[in-house]
GROMACS .gro file of C-alpha atoms in nm:
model
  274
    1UNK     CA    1   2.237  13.918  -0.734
    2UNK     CA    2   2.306  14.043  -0.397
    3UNK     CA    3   2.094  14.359  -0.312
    4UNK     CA    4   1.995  14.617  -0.026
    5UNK     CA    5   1.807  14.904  -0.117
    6UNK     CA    6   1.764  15.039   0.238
    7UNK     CA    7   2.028  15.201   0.406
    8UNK     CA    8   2.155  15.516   0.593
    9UNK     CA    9   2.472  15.743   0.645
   10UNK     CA   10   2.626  16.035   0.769
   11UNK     CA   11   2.374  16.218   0.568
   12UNK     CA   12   2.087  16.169   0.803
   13UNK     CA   13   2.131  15.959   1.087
   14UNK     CA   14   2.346  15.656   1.007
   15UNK     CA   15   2.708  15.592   1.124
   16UNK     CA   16   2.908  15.544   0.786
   17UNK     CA   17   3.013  15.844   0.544
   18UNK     CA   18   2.861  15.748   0.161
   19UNK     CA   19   3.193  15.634   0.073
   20UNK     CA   20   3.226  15.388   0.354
   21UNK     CA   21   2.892  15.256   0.317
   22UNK     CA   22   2.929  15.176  -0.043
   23UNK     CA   23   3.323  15.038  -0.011
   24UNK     CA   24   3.153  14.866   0.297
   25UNK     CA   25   2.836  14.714   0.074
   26UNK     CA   26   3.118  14.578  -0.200
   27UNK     CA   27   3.310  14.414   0.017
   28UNK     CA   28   3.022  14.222   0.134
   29UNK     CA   29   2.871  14.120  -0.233
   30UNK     CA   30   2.597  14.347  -0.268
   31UNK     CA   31   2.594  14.456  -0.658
   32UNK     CA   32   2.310  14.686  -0.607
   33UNK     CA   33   2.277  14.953  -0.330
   34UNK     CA   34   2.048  15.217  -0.258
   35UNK     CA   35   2.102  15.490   0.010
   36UNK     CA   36   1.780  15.554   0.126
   37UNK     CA   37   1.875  15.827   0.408
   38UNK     CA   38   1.593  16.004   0.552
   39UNK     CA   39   1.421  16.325   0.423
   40UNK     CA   40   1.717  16.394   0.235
   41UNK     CA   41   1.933  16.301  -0.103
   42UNK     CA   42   2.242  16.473   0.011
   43UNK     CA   43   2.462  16.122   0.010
   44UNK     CA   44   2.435  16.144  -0.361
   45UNK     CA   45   2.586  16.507  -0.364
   46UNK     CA   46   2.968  16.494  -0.530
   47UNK     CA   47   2.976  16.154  -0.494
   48UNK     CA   48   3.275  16.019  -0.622
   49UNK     CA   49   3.257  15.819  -0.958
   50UNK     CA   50   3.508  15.609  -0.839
   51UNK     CA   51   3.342  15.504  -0.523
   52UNK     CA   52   3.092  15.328  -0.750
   53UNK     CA   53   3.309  15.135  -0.938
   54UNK     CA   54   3.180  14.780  -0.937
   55UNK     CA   55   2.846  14.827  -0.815
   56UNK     CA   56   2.475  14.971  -0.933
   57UNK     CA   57   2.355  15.241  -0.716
   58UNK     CA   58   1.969  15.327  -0.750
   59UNK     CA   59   1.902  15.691  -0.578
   60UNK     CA   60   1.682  15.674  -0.278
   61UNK     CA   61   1.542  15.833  -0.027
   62UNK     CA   62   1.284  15.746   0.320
   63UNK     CA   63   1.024  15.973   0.330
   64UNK     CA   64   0.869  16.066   0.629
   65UNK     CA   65   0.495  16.125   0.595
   66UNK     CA   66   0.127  16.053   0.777
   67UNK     CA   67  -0.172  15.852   0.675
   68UNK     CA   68  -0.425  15.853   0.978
   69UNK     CA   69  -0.270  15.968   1.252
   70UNK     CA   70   0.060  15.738   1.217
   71UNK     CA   71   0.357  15.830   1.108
   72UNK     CA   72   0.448  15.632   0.821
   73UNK     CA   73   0.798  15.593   0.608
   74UNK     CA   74   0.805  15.585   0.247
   75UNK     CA   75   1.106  15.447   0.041
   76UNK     CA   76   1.163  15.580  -0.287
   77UNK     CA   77   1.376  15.395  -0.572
   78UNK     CA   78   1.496  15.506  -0.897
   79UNK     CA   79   1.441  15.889  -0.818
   80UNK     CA   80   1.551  16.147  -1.049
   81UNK     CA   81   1.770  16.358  -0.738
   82UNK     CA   82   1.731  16.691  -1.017
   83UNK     CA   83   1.406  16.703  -1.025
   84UNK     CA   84   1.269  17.034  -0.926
   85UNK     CA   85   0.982  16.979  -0.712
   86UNK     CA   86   1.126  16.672  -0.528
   87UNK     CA   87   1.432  16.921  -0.431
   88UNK     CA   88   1.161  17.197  -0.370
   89UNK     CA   89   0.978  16.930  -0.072
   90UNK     CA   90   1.257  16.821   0.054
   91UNK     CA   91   1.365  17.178   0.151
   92UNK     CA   92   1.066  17.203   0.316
   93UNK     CA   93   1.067  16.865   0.521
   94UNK     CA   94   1.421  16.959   0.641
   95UNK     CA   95   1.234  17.302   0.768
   96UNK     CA   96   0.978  17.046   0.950
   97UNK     CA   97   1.286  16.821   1.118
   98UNK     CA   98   1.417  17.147   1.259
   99UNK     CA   99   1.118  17.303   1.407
  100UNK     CA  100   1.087  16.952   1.534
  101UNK     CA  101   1.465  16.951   1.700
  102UNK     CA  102   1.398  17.282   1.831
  103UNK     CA  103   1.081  17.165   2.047
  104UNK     CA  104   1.248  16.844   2.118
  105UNK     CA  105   1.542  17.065   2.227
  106UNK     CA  106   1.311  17.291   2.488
  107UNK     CA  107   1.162  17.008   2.637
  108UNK     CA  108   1.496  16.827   2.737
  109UNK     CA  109   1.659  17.180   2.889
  110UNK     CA  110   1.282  17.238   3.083
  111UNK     CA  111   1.463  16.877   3.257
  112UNK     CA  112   1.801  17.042   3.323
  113UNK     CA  113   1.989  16.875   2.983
  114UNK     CA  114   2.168  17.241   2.922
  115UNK     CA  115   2.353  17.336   2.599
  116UNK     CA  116   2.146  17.046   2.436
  117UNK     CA  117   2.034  17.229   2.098
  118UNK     CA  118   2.371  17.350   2.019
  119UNK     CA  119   2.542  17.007   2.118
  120UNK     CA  120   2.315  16.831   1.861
  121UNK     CA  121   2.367  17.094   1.629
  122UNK     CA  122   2.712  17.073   1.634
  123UNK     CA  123   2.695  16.651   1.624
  124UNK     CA  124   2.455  16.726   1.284
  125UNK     CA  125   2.745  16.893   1.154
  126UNK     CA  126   2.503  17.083   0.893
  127UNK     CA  127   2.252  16.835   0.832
  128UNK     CA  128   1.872  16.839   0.955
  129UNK     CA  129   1.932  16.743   1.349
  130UNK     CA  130   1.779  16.384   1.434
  131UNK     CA  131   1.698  16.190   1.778
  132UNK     CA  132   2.030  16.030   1.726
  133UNK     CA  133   2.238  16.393   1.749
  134UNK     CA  134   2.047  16.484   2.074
  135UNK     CA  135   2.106  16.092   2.238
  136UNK     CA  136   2.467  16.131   2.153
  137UNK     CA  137   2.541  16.488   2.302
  138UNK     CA  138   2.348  16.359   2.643
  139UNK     CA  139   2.634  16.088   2.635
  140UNK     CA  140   2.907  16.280   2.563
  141UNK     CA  141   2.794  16.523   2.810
  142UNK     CA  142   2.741  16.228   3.087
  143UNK     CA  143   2.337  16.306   3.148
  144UNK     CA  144   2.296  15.917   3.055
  145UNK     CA  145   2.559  15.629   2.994
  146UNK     CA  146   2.437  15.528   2.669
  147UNK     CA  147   2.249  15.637   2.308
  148UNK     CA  148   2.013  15.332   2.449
  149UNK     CA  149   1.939  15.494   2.780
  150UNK     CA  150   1.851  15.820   2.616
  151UNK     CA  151   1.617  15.671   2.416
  152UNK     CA  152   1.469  15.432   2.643
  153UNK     CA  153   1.471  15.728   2.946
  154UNK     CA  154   1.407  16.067   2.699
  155UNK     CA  155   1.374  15.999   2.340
  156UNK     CA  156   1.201  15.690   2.285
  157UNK     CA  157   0.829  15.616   2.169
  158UNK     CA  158   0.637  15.783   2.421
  159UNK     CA  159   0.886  15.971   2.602
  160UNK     CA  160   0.911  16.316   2.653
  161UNK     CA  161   1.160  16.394   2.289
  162UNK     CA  162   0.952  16.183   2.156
  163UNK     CA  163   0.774  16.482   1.926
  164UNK     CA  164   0.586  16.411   1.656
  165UNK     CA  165   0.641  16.702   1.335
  166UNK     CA  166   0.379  16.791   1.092
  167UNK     CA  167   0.465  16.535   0.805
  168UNK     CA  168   0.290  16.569   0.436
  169UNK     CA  169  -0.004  16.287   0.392
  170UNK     CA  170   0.086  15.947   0.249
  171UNK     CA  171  -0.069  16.036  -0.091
  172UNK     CA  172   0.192  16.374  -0.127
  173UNK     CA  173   0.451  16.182  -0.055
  174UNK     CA  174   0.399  15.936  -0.297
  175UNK     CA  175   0.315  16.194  -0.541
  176UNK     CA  176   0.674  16.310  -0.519
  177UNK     CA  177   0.817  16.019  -0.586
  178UNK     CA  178   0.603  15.926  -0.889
  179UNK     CA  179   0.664  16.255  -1.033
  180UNK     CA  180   1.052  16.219  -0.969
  181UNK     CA  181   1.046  15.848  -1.203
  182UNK     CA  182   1.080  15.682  -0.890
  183UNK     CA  183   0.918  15.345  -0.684
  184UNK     CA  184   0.709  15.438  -0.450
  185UNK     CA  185   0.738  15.105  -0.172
  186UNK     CA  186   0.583  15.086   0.194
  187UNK     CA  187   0.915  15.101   0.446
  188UNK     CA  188   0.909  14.802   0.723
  189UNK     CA  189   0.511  14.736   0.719
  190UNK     CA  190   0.510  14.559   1.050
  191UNK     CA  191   0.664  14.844   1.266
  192UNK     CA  192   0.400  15.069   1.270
  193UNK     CA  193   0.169  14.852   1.532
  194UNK     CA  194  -0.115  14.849   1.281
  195UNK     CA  195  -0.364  14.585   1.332
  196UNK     CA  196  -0.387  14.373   1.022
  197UNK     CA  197  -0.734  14.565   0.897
  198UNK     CA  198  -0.599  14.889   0.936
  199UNK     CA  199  -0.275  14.777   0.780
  200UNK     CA  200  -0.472  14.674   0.449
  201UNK     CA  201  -0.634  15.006   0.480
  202UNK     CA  202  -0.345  15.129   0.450
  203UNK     CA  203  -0.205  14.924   0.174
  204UNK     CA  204  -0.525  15.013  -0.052
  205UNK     CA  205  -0.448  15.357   0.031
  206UNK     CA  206  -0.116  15.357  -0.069
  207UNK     CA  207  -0.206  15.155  -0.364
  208UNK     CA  208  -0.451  15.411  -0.483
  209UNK     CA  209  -0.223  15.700  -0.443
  210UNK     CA  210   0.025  15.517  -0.732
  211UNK     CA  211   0.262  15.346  -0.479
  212UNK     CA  212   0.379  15.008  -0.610
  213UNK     CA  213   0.614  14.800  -0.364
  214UNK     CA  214   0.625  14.659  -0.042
  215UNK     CA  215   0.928  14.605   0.182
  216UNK     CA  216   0.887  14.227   0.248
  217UNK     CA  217   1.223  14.181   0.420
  218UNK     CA  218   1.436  14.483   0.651
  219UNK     CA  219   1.665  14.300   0.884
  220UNK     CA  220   1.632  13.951   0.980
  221UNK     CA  221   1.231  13.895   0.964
  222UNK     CA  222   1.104  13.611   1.167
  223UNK     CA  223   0.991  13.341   0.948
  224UNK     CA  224   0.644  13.434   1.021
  225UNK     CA  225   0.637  13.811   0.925
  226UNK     CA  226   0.805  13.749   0.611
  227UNK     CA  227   0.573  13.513   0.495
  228UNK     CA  228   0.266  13.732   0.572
  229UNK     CA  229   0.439  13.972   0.396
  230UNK     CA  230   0.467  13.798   0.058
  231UNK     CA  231   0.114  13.713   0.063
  232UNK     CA  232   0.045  14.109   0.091
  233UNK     CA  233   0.266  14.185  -0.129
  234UNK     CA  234   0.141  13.901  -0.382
  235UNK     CA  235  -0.265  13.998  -0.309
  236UNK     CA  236  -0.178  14.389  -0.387
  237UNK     CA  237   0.014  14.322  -0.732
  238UNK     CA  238   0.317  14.457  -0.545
  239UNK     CA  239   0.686  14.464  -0.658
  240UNK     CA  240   0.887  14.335  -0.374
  241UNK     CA  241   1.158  14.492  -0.202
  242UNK     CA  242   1.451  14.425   0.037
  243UNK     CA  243   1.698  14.610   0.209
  244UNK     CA  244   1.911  14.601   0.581
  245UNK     CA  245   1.836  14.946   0.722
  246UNK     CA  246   2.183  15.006   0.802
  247UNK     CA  247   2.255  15.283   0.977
  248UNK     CA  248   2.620  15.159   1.176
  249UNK     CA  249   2.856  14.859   1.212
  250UNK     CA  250   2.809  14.829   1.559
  251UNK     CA  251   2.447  14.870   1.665
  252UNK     CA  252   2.227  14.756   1.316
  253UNK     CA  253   2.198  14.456   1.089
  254UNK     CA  254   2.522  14.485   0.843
  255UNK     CA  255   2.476  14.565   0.480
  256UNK     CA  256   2.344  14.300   0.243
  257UNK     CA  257   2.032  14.133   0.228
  258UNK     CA  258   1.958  13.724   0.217
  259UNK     CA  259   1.799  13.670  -0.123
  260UNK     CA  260   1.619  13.337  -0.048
  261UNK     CA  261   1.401  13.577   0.196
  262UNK     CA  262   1.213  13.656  -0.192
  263UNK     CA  263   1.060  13.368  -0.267
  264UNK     CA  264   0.838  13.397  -0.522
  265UNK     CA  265   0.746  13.750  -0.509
  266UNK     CA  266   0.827  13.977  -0.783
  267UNK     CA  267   1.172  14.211  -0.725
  268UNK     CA  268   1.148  14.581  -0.770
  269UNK     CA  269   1.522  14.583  -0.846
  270UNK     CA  270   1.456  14.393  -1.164
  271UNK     CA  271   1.396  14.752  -1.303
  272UNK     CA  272   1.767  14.835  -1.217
  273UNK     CA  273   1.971  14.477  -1.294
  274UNK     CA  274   1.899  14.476  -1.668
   0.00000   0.00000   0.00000
């Protein structure tokens, strides 16, 4: 079984409308998708039944959240997208992405980028506004040449839109998930510059709070990082999981993940294949 249970669209920052991505996923094998956008479930709203013919999709979502001091993501699987206080928190993280866009916003006009709120805005097209919305208006409105030059010049780690909101701790987020019948799994472990003690801190916080899988695989891992990934994910009693990130066909790692990058952890989509 083909699978890829990370993945964005149009609904948060990612290049594809739901549709596409999923016509997109079947035509490359993958018989079980999740859309994992960030912060928000609104992919899944009036979906078409159709769309899905031919493939399992398992709701999803990346939550954004904290555990000390670094700003950690937080897939979850399997989510019930009606339950009431997972709709209730995700109202208020899209409050926290827009304060954030609106300081982001005031820094880049203090450096002469004019009309940038409302040109993201408009980009967003309703949804919460992301880094992506703001790099593309500065292109479209010539300040830089490229979405990679206004990261790497204005938006990037460190730079000057790089703002950090007020996410929920680690544990809350978690705690949503749980309560929503979801899968509660650690997003990319090796992106967050952790040294390894601090990134088993983490795990055995995580752990604690009820989470149960590990992303082992997003991409292409090098050899190396996958394997120290399935022995983590092996030590904790963790269910592993795999997915592409996908967020567009011309800049990301296409949809579909390689399988043999498993080995002989245990999958979290057996849950979802029966």
């Amino acid at each position: 079984m083909v699978v890829d249970l990370h993945t964005h669209t149009t609904a948060s920052d990612g290049g594809l409308s739901p549709v596409d991505l999923i016509a997109r996923a079947k035509a490359r094998g993958v018989e079980l998708l999740s859309i994992t956008d960030h912060d928000t479930v609104g992919a899944y709203a009036d979906l078409p039944v159709e769309a899905t013919d031919g493939i399992a999709i398992v709701p999803g979502i990346e939550l954004s959240c904290t555990w000390s001091g670094v700003n950690i993501h937080v897939l979850g699987l399997g989510i019930d997208l009606s339950q009431a206080n997972l709709i209730k928190e995700l109202e208020t993280q899209r409050l926290r992405r827009g304060q954030r866009a609106e300081v982001i916003a005031q820094k880049l006009e203090k450096l002469g980028i004019k009309g940038v709120f409302e040109g993201a805005s408009r980009l967003a097209k309703g949804r919460a506004i992301g880094r992506p919305d703001f790099a593309k208006y500065m292109v479209e409105a010539g300040y830089v040449s490229s979405m990679n030059a206004a990261f790497d010049k204005y938006l990037g780690s460190g730079k000057v839109g790089d703002v950090k909101a007020v996410w929920p701790e680690m544990s809350e987020v978690v705690a949503w998930i749980t309560e929503a019948g979801g899968v509660a799994v650690v997003a990319h472990p090796t992106q967050y510059k952790m040294t390894n003690a601090k990134l088993r801190r983490m795990l055995d916080a995580f752990k604690a709070a009820g989470g149960q899988g590990l992303e082992i695989s997003n991409g292409k891992p090098p050899l190396v990082e996958l394997r120290y990934l399935r022995q983590l994910c092996k030590e904790y009693g963790f269910e592993a999981s795999m997915g592409s990130d996908f967020h567009n066909p011309t800049t990301w790692l296409d949809v579909g993940c390689n399988m043999s990058n498993l080995g002989d952890c245990q999958p979290v989509w057996q849950r979802w294949s029966n």
